[in-house]
Amino acid sequence: MSDARQRAIIKVFRKFSNSLGPDTLDFLEQILDAHEIQDNDVESSIETLAKEYNKQDDATMKVSIEVLQKVYETLQDQGHSQEEAEVLDPDSHLHFVNAFEMPSWHWSIERGTFEKAANPPTVSGTADSRVLAVRDRLNVIKQCVLRNEHFAPSTLPSRDRDRLVTLRSTKQLLGRAGERFLLLGMLAWSKEGKLILEDADGSVELDFSQLDEPGEGLFTEGCFALVEGEYTDESKLEIIAIGQPPCESRRTARSIYGHIDFLGKASTSLSDDQKLAVRVREELSELHFFFLSDVWLDHPYTLSGIQKMLDNCVENDFIPKVIVLCGNFTSQSITHGNVRDIQRYQDNFDALANLIATYTSITRITHFVLVPGPLDLTLNSTLPRQTILPSMLSRVKSKIPKVHLGSNPCRMKFFDQEIVIYREDCMTKMLRNVVGVGVKPDVNSDDLKRFAHLSPLAINIQPTLSEYDHSLRLYPLPTALVLADKYDRYKITYTGCHVFNPGSFVGSSFVFSTYKPAEINSEEW
């Protein structure tokens, strides 16, 4: 076998933090030869074996040939399945995942991969868990940065090696005044009120006086940024450039961590995902999801607007598979309201249930998802938020057969796609907490696209449940991200992730967005 094929085998198993002995490598070569696998199919074939191997309870870091033999025999037995001939059933591949159901995976510096948390998360959290949550954010971003082509050196000799950027740590600054450094860390305020950059090893004060213009995106207290500057005698970093860390595509992340089940709904291989994506495009080309935000049920025209939308669906035989209704479901906060306000809040949901229940042709097919907004009644006000209080939705649950109470945020898994739904007024909060570079005069939707976390803010600005911080993580990058915000409507696609804001379904406008999984694109209505 050629050295190129051997290198491909070793490369795939190295993604899973496995090492191969000579006997194991010979066994894998024999499998490839026996099935006449072409050179361009080696990686995908070996990835299937590697993924299944790492699912075994008796799998070890150094690949065991006995366990690998067992995996190979199992895959051979499954080779005659008739799955490809089956008709696609959208409902069997549609899953709704609340933030509190997601498995907790943390980044292990020792293993260089994700590890599942030993204990189930709690809402109370600890001081250690708050530190771990922030450290996890940094480590997940850092491993993406170090894999980026501008940072990761090639294994082959190249002239481009001299152009690579070297990421440094704050501990490497000491005694090196006058030198230029590139750092990755979190923007924060020190006890003395100075803007600093914090990483795992320490912090350094930042001086923005020489910065002409910041890079793309918004830079807020609590967000992570790449900063380049010169270290001065005053122990400051004089900034000459600041930017958002580069994002990694979903395909790249899945090719490395495809064996990890981040959603708790069973992971699939990249090759399986590609096959499903083709079939969704061909067989489910007319399937749609609807997304509505700010469905104020106490507004006099909201229910008539929903009725008009449902009437159009029936008249045009355009019935969606999913309708997501995001809060706020009230125009005013009733957290500290009286009994009459709370009763009116429940009555409004009852009226919504009665209206939807009259459309039997829709309720037989369509899944309805209710996602709370900042003003809705939930058990907690921190992120992630629990579902709307079930006691408020008793008639909704009894009248609508396919209703799902979503947390905020929540996620949908549809075949190979992952859709994140988040209802928060992000833009307002971030503009209010821009640091270091002043308010940008030309803020637009593109400034929201580069964050790897749904809450890139300090916990004193946006409190979060530290042991559920993983549910706010945008890694691997989702297929689509619904940022339901009272800010202006927009839609953009960044690094393969389609991001859109459906706008507010209030007043006489009744605007919403439809999403087409076959095209991974949305349309404004």
XYZ file of N, CA and C in Angstrom, residues 8-215:
624
model
N -3.269 8.662 5.293
C -4.698 8.970 5.399
C -5.335 8.192 6.556
N -4.964 6.925 6.697
C -5.498 6.107 7.789
C -5.097 6.681 9.138
N -3.814 7.004 9.279
C -3.303 7.544 10.547
C -3.953 8.884 10.861
N -4.139 9.705 9.820
C -4.734 11.029 10.003
C -6.148 10.935 10.556
N -6.949 10.001 10.029
C -8.342 9.866 10.471
C -8.400 9.438 11.931
N -7.631 8.433 12.305
C -7.662 7.962 13.685
C -7.098 9.000 14.646
N -6.173 9.824 14.160
C -5.609 10.873 15.017
C -6.673 11.914 15.365
N -7.653 12.127 14.468
C -8.759 13.034 14.770
C -9.501 12.601 16.026
N -9.571 11.287 16.241
C -10.287 10.734 17.377
C -9.354 10.480 18.570
N -8.134 11.055 18.493
C -7.116 10.908 19.550
C -6.682 9.461 19.719
N -6.703 8.686 18.632
C -6.267 7.283 18.666
C -4.899 7.137 18.020
N -4.159 6.113 18.465
C -2.893 5.757 17.824
C -2.994 4.331 17.286
N -2.196 4.035 16.267
C -2.262 2.731 15.598
C -0.933 2.008 15.697
N -0.989 0.708 16.028
C 0.193 -0.136 15.997
C 0.373 -0.745 14.616
N 1.509 -1.353 14.332
C 1.765 -1.941 13.004
C 0.736 -2.989 12.600
N 0.340 -3.858 13.555
C -0.638 -4.915 13.244
C -1.995 -4.331 12.858
N -2.404 -3.297 13.601
C -3.692 -2.660 13.329
C -3.676 -1.970 11.974
N -2.559 -1.319 11.661
C -2.431 -0.642 10.374
C -2.488 -1.651 9.232
N -1.828 -2.796 9.411
C -1.878 -3.854 8.388
C -3.307 -4.364 8.188
N -4.034 -4.521 9.313
C -5.408 -5.015 9.239
C -6.291 -4.039 8.460
N -6.118 -2.748 8.698
C -6.910 -1.744 7.992
C -6.564 -1.708 6.506
N -5.294 -1.906 6.188
C -4.877 -1.959 4.785
C -5.536 -3.141 4.078
N -5.623 -4.270 4.773
C -6.251 -5.464 4.192
C -7.738 -5.219 3.909
N -8.408 -4.501 4.824
C -9.828 -4.193 4.621
C -10.013 -3.328 3.375
N -9.171 -2.307 3.247
C -9.270 -1.414 2.085
C -9.010 -2.169 0.786
N -8.020 -3.057 0.795
C -7.702 -3.835 -0.405
C -8.819 -4.819 -0.739
N -9.385 -5.451 0.300
C -10.434 -6.454 0.077
C -11.680 -5.838 -0.563
N -11.957 -4.573 -0.211
C -13.155 -3.909 -0.745
C -12.828 -2.985 -1.912
N -11.553 -3.026 -2.360
C -11.104 -2.236 -3.513
C -11.481 -0.758 -3.360
N -11.164 -0.208 -2.197
C -11.453 1.196 -1.903
C -10.468 2.088 -2.658
N -11.003 3.054 -3.409
C -10.162 3.984 -4.157
C -9.492 4.984 -3.215
N -8.402 5.606 -3.675
C -7.642 6.527 -2.826
C -8.500 7.677 -2.308
N -9.389 8.202 -3.152
C -10.189 9.354 -2.711
C -11.317 8.972 -1.759
N -11.543 7.670 -1.545
C -12.577 7.214 -0.612
C -11.992 6.640 0.672
N -10.670 6.662 0.796
C -10.026 6.043 1.960
C -10.459 6.727 3.254
N -10.406 8.061 3.284
C -10.690 8.786 4.530
C -12.120 8.554 5.009
N -13.095 8.612 4.093
C -14.489 8.425 4.509
C -14.735 6.996 4.989
N -14.090 6.019 4.354
C -14.260 4.615 4.766
C -13.642 4.371 6.139
N -12.433 4.880 6.327
C -11.752 4.688 7.608
C -12.460 5.460 8.713
N -13.044 6.625 8.376
C -13.754 7.418 9.384
C -14.945 6.647 9.950
N -15.626 5.891 9.096
C -16.743 5.066 9.570
C -16.268 4.049 10.592
N -15.147 3.394 10.299
C -14.583 2.423 11.239
C -14.139 3.093 12.538
N -13.456 4.239 12.405
C -12.950 4.939 13.588
C -14.083 5.398 14.497
N -15.135 5.915 13.876
C -16.269 6.395 14.661
C -16.933 5.249 15.427
N -17.186 4.138 14.737
C -17.821 2.997 15.390
C -16.906 2.384 16.459
N -15.595 2.409 16.203
C -14.648 1.882 17.191
C -14.736 2.670 18.497
N -14.787 3.999 18.391
C -14.797 4.833 19.588
C -16.120 4.797 20.339
N -17.155 4.199 19.742
C -18.418 4.017 20.454
C -18.412 2.795 21.361
N -17.409 1.920 21.172
C -17.360 0.678 21.941
C -16.923 0.943 23.379
N -17.514 0.223 24.317
C -17.165 0.386 25.736
C -15.731 -0.034 26.023
N -15.210 -1.002 25.273
C -13.862 -1.506 25.527
C -12.821 -0.877 24.600
N -13.174 0.250 23.955
C -12.224 0.939 23.081
C -11.128 1.594 23.912
N -9.892 1.537 23.422
C -8.752 2.149 24.095
C -8.122 3.189 23.174
N -7.285 4.072 23.775
C -6.644 5.124 22.986
C -5.763 4.508 21.892
N -4.986 3.472 22.257
C -4.245 2.724 21.244
C -5.193 1.662 20.701
N -5.478 1.741 19.416
C -6.533 0.915 18.823
C -6.245 -0.565 19.013
N -7.242 -1.260 19.591
C -7.153 -2.704 19.800
C -7.629 -3.425 18.540
N -6.804 -4.325 18.027
C -7.163 -5.030 16.796
C -8.367 -5.948 17.018
N -8.518 -6.477 18.254
C -9.657 -7.353 18.542
C -10.971 -6.563 18.499
N -10.976 -5.391 19.113
C -12.182 -4.562 19.108
C -12.481 -4.078 17.691
N -11.434 -3.710 16.958
C -11.606 -3.243 15.581
C -12.175 -4.348 14.694
N -11.734 -5.586 14.913
C -12.259 -6.730 14.157
C -13.754 -6.901 14.426
N -14.141 -6.741 15.687
C -15.559 -6.862 16.055
C -16.396 -5.767 15.380
N -15.865 -4.544 15.348
C -16.567 -3.431 14.710
C -16.731 -3.694 13.219
N -15.680 -4.186 12.579
C -15.708 -4.465 11.138
C -16.760 -5.532 10.809
N -16.826 -6.564 11.612
C -17.803 -7.631 11.374
C -19.235 -7.114 11.552
N -19.428 -6.242 12.544
C -20.760 -5.669 12.765
C -21.196 -4.814 11.581
N -20.282 -4.005 11.058
C -20.593 -3.159 9.916
C -20.891 -3.991 8.668
N -20.195 -5.115 8.534
C -20.472 -5.997 7.393
C -21.886 -6.563 7.465
N -22.308 -6.904 8.696
C -23.655 -7.453 8.867
C -24.724 -6.433 8.520
N -24.395 -5.161 8.757
C -25.357 -4.098 8.471
C -25.341 -3.674 7.007
N -24.392 -4.169 6.269
C -24.199 -3.727 4.884
C -25.331 -4.070 3.953
N -26.161 -5.013 4.354
C -27.243 -5.449 3.460
C -28.580 -4.812 3.823
N -28.540 -3.822 4.685
C -29.798 -3.175 5.090
C -30.424 -2.458 3.887
N -31.735 -2.298 3.955
C -32.469 -1.677 2.850
C -32.854 -0.235 3.165
N -32.041 0.418 4.012
C -32.387 1.763 4.462
C -32.524 2.738 3.299
N -31.666 2.611 2.304
C -31.697 3.562 1.198
C -32.992 3.470 0.401
N -33.625 2.289 0.427
C -34.840 2.090 -0.359
C -36.082 2.601 0.359
N -35.968 2.910 1.662
C -37.118 3.344 2.428
C -37.511 4.774 2.049
N -38.799 5.046 2.156
C -39.297 6.398 1.905
C -38.929 7.279 3.092
N -38.490 8.492 2.797
C -38.101 9.403 3.872
C -39.325 9.808 4.690
N -39.225 9.643 5.986
C -40.300 10.061 6.887
C -39.804 11.262 7.691
N -40.270 12.471 7.379
C -39.760 13.656 8.075
C -39.948 13.608 9.582
N -41.083 13.071 10.046
C -41.357 13.056 11.483
C -40.370 12.195 12.261
N -39.921 11.100 11.660
C -38.984 10.220 12.374
C -37.580 10.816 12.450
N -37.318 11.847 11.651
C -36.008 12.502 11.661
C -36.084 13.925 12.215
N -37.206 14.253 12.849
C -37.400 15.588 13.406
C -37.373 15.498 14.928
N -36.419 16.197 15.540
C -36.252 16.155 16.996
C -36.172 17.578 17.544
N -36.800 17.791 18.692
C -36.742 19.088 19.379
C -35.951 18.901 20.666
N -34.925 19.709 20.829
C -33.979 19.535 21.939
C -33.980 20.778 22.813
N -34.415 20.629 24.054
C -34.339 21.728 25.003
C -32.931 21.870 25.545
N -32.596 23.071 25.973
C -31.245 23.346 26.471
C -30.897 22.462 27.662
N -31.888 22.125 28.465
C -31.640 21.357 29.687
C -31.553 19.856 29.425
N -31.743 19.448 28.179
C -31.626 18.033 27.806
C -30.308 17.729 27.110
N -29.577 18.760 26.698
C -28.345 18.543 25.944
C -27.249 17.955 26.834
N -26.524 16.952 26.347
C -25.390 16.410 27.121
C -24.325 17.494 27.319
N -23.665 17.422 28.456
C -22.639 18.414 28.779
C -21.260 17.893 28.372
N -20.679 18.532 27.358
C -19.343 18.175 26.875
C -18.385 19.329 27.168
N -17.255 19.009 27.801
C -16.240 20.012 28.114
C -14.966 19.718 27.331
N -14.197 20.767 27.078
C -12.938 20.590 26.364
C -11.856 20.115 27.324
N -11.193 19.024 26.960
C -10.100 18.473 27.767
C -8.769 18.893 27.150
N -8.010 19.700 27.875
C -6.702 20.133 27.384
C -5.751 18.941 27.313
N -5.878 18.020 28.273
C -4.978 16.857 28.309
C -5.182 15.949 27.104
N -6.444 15.681 26.738
C -6.733 14.774 25.632
C -6.831 15.494 24.291
N -7.009 16.808 24.336
C -7.145 17.568 23.097
C -8.442 17.284 22.379
N -9.500 16.994 23.126
C -10.809 16.718 22.534
C -11.878 16.977 23.581
N -13.138 16.734 23.225
C -14.230 16.937 24.165
C -14.402 15.705 25.053
N -14.751 15.948 26.306
C -15.045 14.882 27.260
C -16.418 15.133 27.864
N -17.168 14.070 28.047
C -18.493 14.212 28.649
C -18.357 14.447 30.149
N -19.156 15.368 30.683
C -19.102 15.687 32.107
C -19.456 14.460 32.929
N -18.723 14.273 34.022
C -18.918 13.085 34.857
C -20.246 13.138 35.613
N -20.668 14.353 36.005
C -21.894 14.512 36.792
C -22.919 15.338 36.020
N -24.202 15.067 36.228
C -25.231 15.858 35.531
C -25.191 17.301 36.004
N -25.455 18.268 35.117
C -25.415 19.681 35.514
C -26.565 20.049 36.436
N -26.358 21.097 37.224
C -27.389 21.605 38.128
C -27.607 23.088 37.837
N -28.776 23.597 38.198
C -29.082 25.009 37.943
C -28.372 25.923 38.930
N -27.972 25.402 40.076
C -27.320 26.241 41.086
C -25.889 26.588 40.697
N -25.134 25.595 40.212
C -23.759 25.842 39.819
C -22.857 26.114 41.012
N -21.574 26.236 40.759
C -20.585 26.522 41.790
C -19.607 27.566 41.258
N -18.733 28.033 42.147
C -17.697 28.972 41.712
C -16.793 28.316 40.676
N -16.484 27.034 40.885
C -15.626 26.313 39.935
C -16.295 26.176 38.576
N -17.600 25.918 38.584
C -18.298 25.738 37.297
C -18.351 27.040 36.513
N -18.405 28.181 37.214
C -18.401 29.468 36.507
C -17.056 29.712 35.822
N -15.987 29.318 36.500
C -14.658 29.438 35.894
C -14.532 28.481 34.710
N -14.996 27.239 34.897
C -14.908 26.227 33.844
C -15.697 26.645 32.609
N -16.842 27.278 32.801
C -17.674 27.707 31.657
C -16.919 28.699 30.786
N -16.271 29.688 31.419
C -15.522 30.688 30.653
C -14.295 30.055 30.011
N -13.633 29.168 30.749
C -12.440 28.504 30.211
C -12.808 27.623 29.024
N -13.965 26.988 29.099
C -14.430 26.167 27.976
C -14.648 27.021 26.729
N -15.260 28.190 26.917
C -15.468 29.086 25.778
C -14.134 29.412 25.114
N -13.132 29.736 25.945
C -11.817 30.090 25.411
C -11.177 28.912 24.692
N -11.210 27.734 25.300
C -10.528 26.575 24.721
C -11.172 26.111 23.421
N -12.493 26.180 23.342
C -13.175 25.766 22.116
C -12.811 26.715 20.974
N -12.803 28.022 21.269
C -12.430 28.996 20.242
C -10.964 28.828 19.862
N -10.114 28.607 20.854
C -8.672 28.526 20.601
C -8.321 27.348 19.703
N -8.958 26.189 19.929
C -8.627 25.029 19.091
C -9.066 25.251 17.648
N -10.125 26.056 17.441
C -10.526 26.406 16.071
C -9.500 27.343 15.437
N -9.040 28.326 16.226
C -8.055 29.280 15.717
C -6.774 28.562 15.319
N -6.293 27.672 16.173
C -5.030 26.981 15.897
C -5.130 26.035 14.708
N -6.359 25.653 14.329
C -6.545 24.794 13.163
C -6.713 25.609 11.890
N -6.900 26.916 12.035
C -7.086 27.787 10.884
C -5.826 27.812 10.030
N -6.006 27.945 8.713
C -4.883 27.872 7.783
C -3.843 28.959 8.018
N -4.229 30.063 8.635
C -3.278 31.149 8.891
C -2.440 30.907 10.144
N -2.859 29.903 10.941
C -2.158 29.625 12.189
C -1.508 28.241 12.203
N -2.123 27.268 11.513
C -1.647 25.883 11.580
C -0.592 25.620 10.512
N 0.638 25.265 10.897
C 1.663 24.972 9.894
C 1.391 23.662 9.178
N 1.722 23.602 7.898
C 1.571 22.371 7.126
C 2.642 21.369 7.542
N 2.338 20.105 7.375
C 3.328 19.075 7.687
C 4.371 18.962 6.585
N 4.120 19.619 5.448
C 5.044 19.578 4.318
C 5.839 20.877 4.247
N 7.088 20.823 3.783
C 7.878 22.059 3.638
C 7.162 23.035 2.711
N 7.139 24.307 3.110
C 6.428 25.305 2.313
C 6.994 26.691 2.592
N 6.945 27.520 1.554
C 7.377 28.909 1.734
C 6.407 29.688 2.612
N 5.166 29.208 2.691
C 4.150 29.930 3.458
C 4.367 29.822 4.965
N 5.269 28.937 5.404
C 5.482 28.778 6.836
C 5.945 30.077 7.481
N 6.683 30.892 6.736
C 7.182 32.153 7.290
C 6.060 33.180 7.471
N 4.939 32.968 6.768
C 3.843 33.930 6.840
C 2.831 33.569 7.925
N 3.012 32.431 8.562
C 2.057 32.002 9.579
C 2.090 32.933 10.788
N 0.911 33.118 11.387
C 0.795 33.960 12.570
C 0.929 33.076 13.806
N 1.701 33.530 14.781
C 1.914 32.765 16.006
C 1.082 33.365 17.131
N 0.251 32.541 17.728
C -0.583 32.980 18.845
C 0.218 32.882 20.133
N 0.215 33.935 20.914
C 0.983 33.989 22.157
C 0.053 34.018 23.367
N 0.673 33.900 24.549
C -0.053 33.971 25.812
C 0.408 35.205 26.584
N -0.419 35.663 27.509
C -0.057 36.855 28.286
C 1.206 36.622 29.124
N 1.467 35.389 29.508
C 2.671 35.140 30.314
C 3.948 35.308 29.496
N 3.835 35.302 28.173
C 5.008 35.473 27.323
C 5.349 36.942 27.076
N 4.559 37.855 27.626
C 4.815 39.278 27.432
C 5.906 39.818 28.354
N 6.028 39.225 29.528
C 6.905 39.775 30.561
C 8.340 39.915 30.068
N 8.895 41.135 30.284
C 10.287 41.393 29.920
C 10.533 41.521 28.434
N 9.470 41.701 27.632
C 9.648 41.754 26.173
C 9.016 43.024 25.598
N 9.255 44.145 26.275
C 8.744 45.437 25.806
C 9.342 45.771 24.445
N 8.490 46.375 23.595
C 8.928 46.746 22.257
C 8.651 45.696 21.208
N 8.229 44.488 21.618
C 7.924 43.417 20.669
C 6.429 43.383 20.377
N 6.105 42.831 19.223
C 4.715 42.743 18.788
C 4.167 41.342 19.084
N 2.912 41.290 19.545
C 2.289 40.019 19.928
C 0.863 39.937 19.400
N 0.415 38.691 19.194
C -0.979 38.407 18.858
C -1.547 37.547 19.978
N -2.632 38.017 20.609
C -3.216 37.327 21.754
C -4.681 37.012 21.499
N -5.151 35.937 22.129
C -6.577 35.584 22.114
C -7.053 35.578 23.549
N -8.104 36.313 23.823
C -8.618 36.341 25.186
C -9.949 37.049 25.281
N -10.416 37.209 26.518
C -11.712 37.831 26.782
C -11.522 39.289 27.179
N -12.332 40.158 26.598
C -12.301 41.575 26.955
C -13.056 41.773 28.259
N -12.419 42.457 29.208
C -13.026 42.631 30.536
C -12.507 43.923 31.160
N -13.129 44.293 32.274
C -12.678 45.457 33.036
C -11.951 44.976 34.284
N -10.813 45.591 34.595
C -10.073 45.254 35.815
C -10.713 45.943 37.016
N -10.231 45.612 38.207
C -10.753 46.235 39.423
C -10.493 47.736 39.424
N -9.445 48.130 38.698
C -9.103 49.560 38.637
C -9.882 50.298 37.542
N -10.765 49.586 36.844
C -11.553 50.213 35.787
C -10.835 50.314 34.459
N -9.775 49.515 34.262
C -9.019 49.512 33.013
C -9.501 48.359 32.130
N -9.533 48.595 30.830
C -9.921 47.539 29.898
C -8.746 46.586 29.703
N -8.980 45.302 29.920
C -7.913 44.299 29.843
C -8.332 43.148 28.938
N -7.327 42.364 28.578
C -7.562 41.106 27.866
C -7.117 39.985 28.781
N -8.024 39.049 29.055
C -7.735 37.922 29.943
C -7.631 36.639 29.137
N -6.613 35.827 29.442
C -6.560 34.464 28.903
C -6.313 33.512 30.056
N -6.010 32.257 29.764
C -5.871 31.250 30.820
C -4.664 31.496 31.716
N -3.706 32.319 31.261
C -2.466 32.522 32.015
C -2.371 33.857 32.727
N -3.262 34.780 32.438
C -3.174 36.080 33.077
C -3.937 37.134 32.316
N -3.512 38.390 32.450
C -4.197 39.490 31.790
C -3.204 40.594 31.456
N -3.619 41.473 30.548
C -2.796 42.614 30.173
C -3.720 43.783 29.864
N -3.304 44.977 30.287
C -4.088 46.176 30.017
C -3.960 46.546 28.546
N -5.056 47.013 27.959
C -5.080 47.358 26.538
C -5.099 48.876 26.343
N -4.363 49.310 25.337
C -4.316 50.728 24.980
C -4.794 50.871 23.534
N -5.957 51.489 23.342
C -6.572 51.616 22.015
C -6.255 52.952 21.345
N -5.362 53.753 21.915
C -5.132 55.107 21.405
C -4.577 55.130 19.986
N -3.875 54.053 19.579
C -3.273 54.027 18.243
C -4.101 53.255 17.217
N -5.261 52.760 17.635
C -6.099 51.967 16.728
C -6.923 52.886 15.850
N -6.764 52.765 14.547
C -7.508 53.606 13.603
C -8.933 53.122 13.414
N -9.067 51.805 13.139
C -10.395 51.259 12.847
C -10.441 49.799 13.279
N -11.470 49.389 14.014
C -11.577 47.983 14.446
C -11.938 47.078 13.289
N -11.777 45.782 13.495
C -12.179 44.811 12.487
C -13.685 44.628 12.472
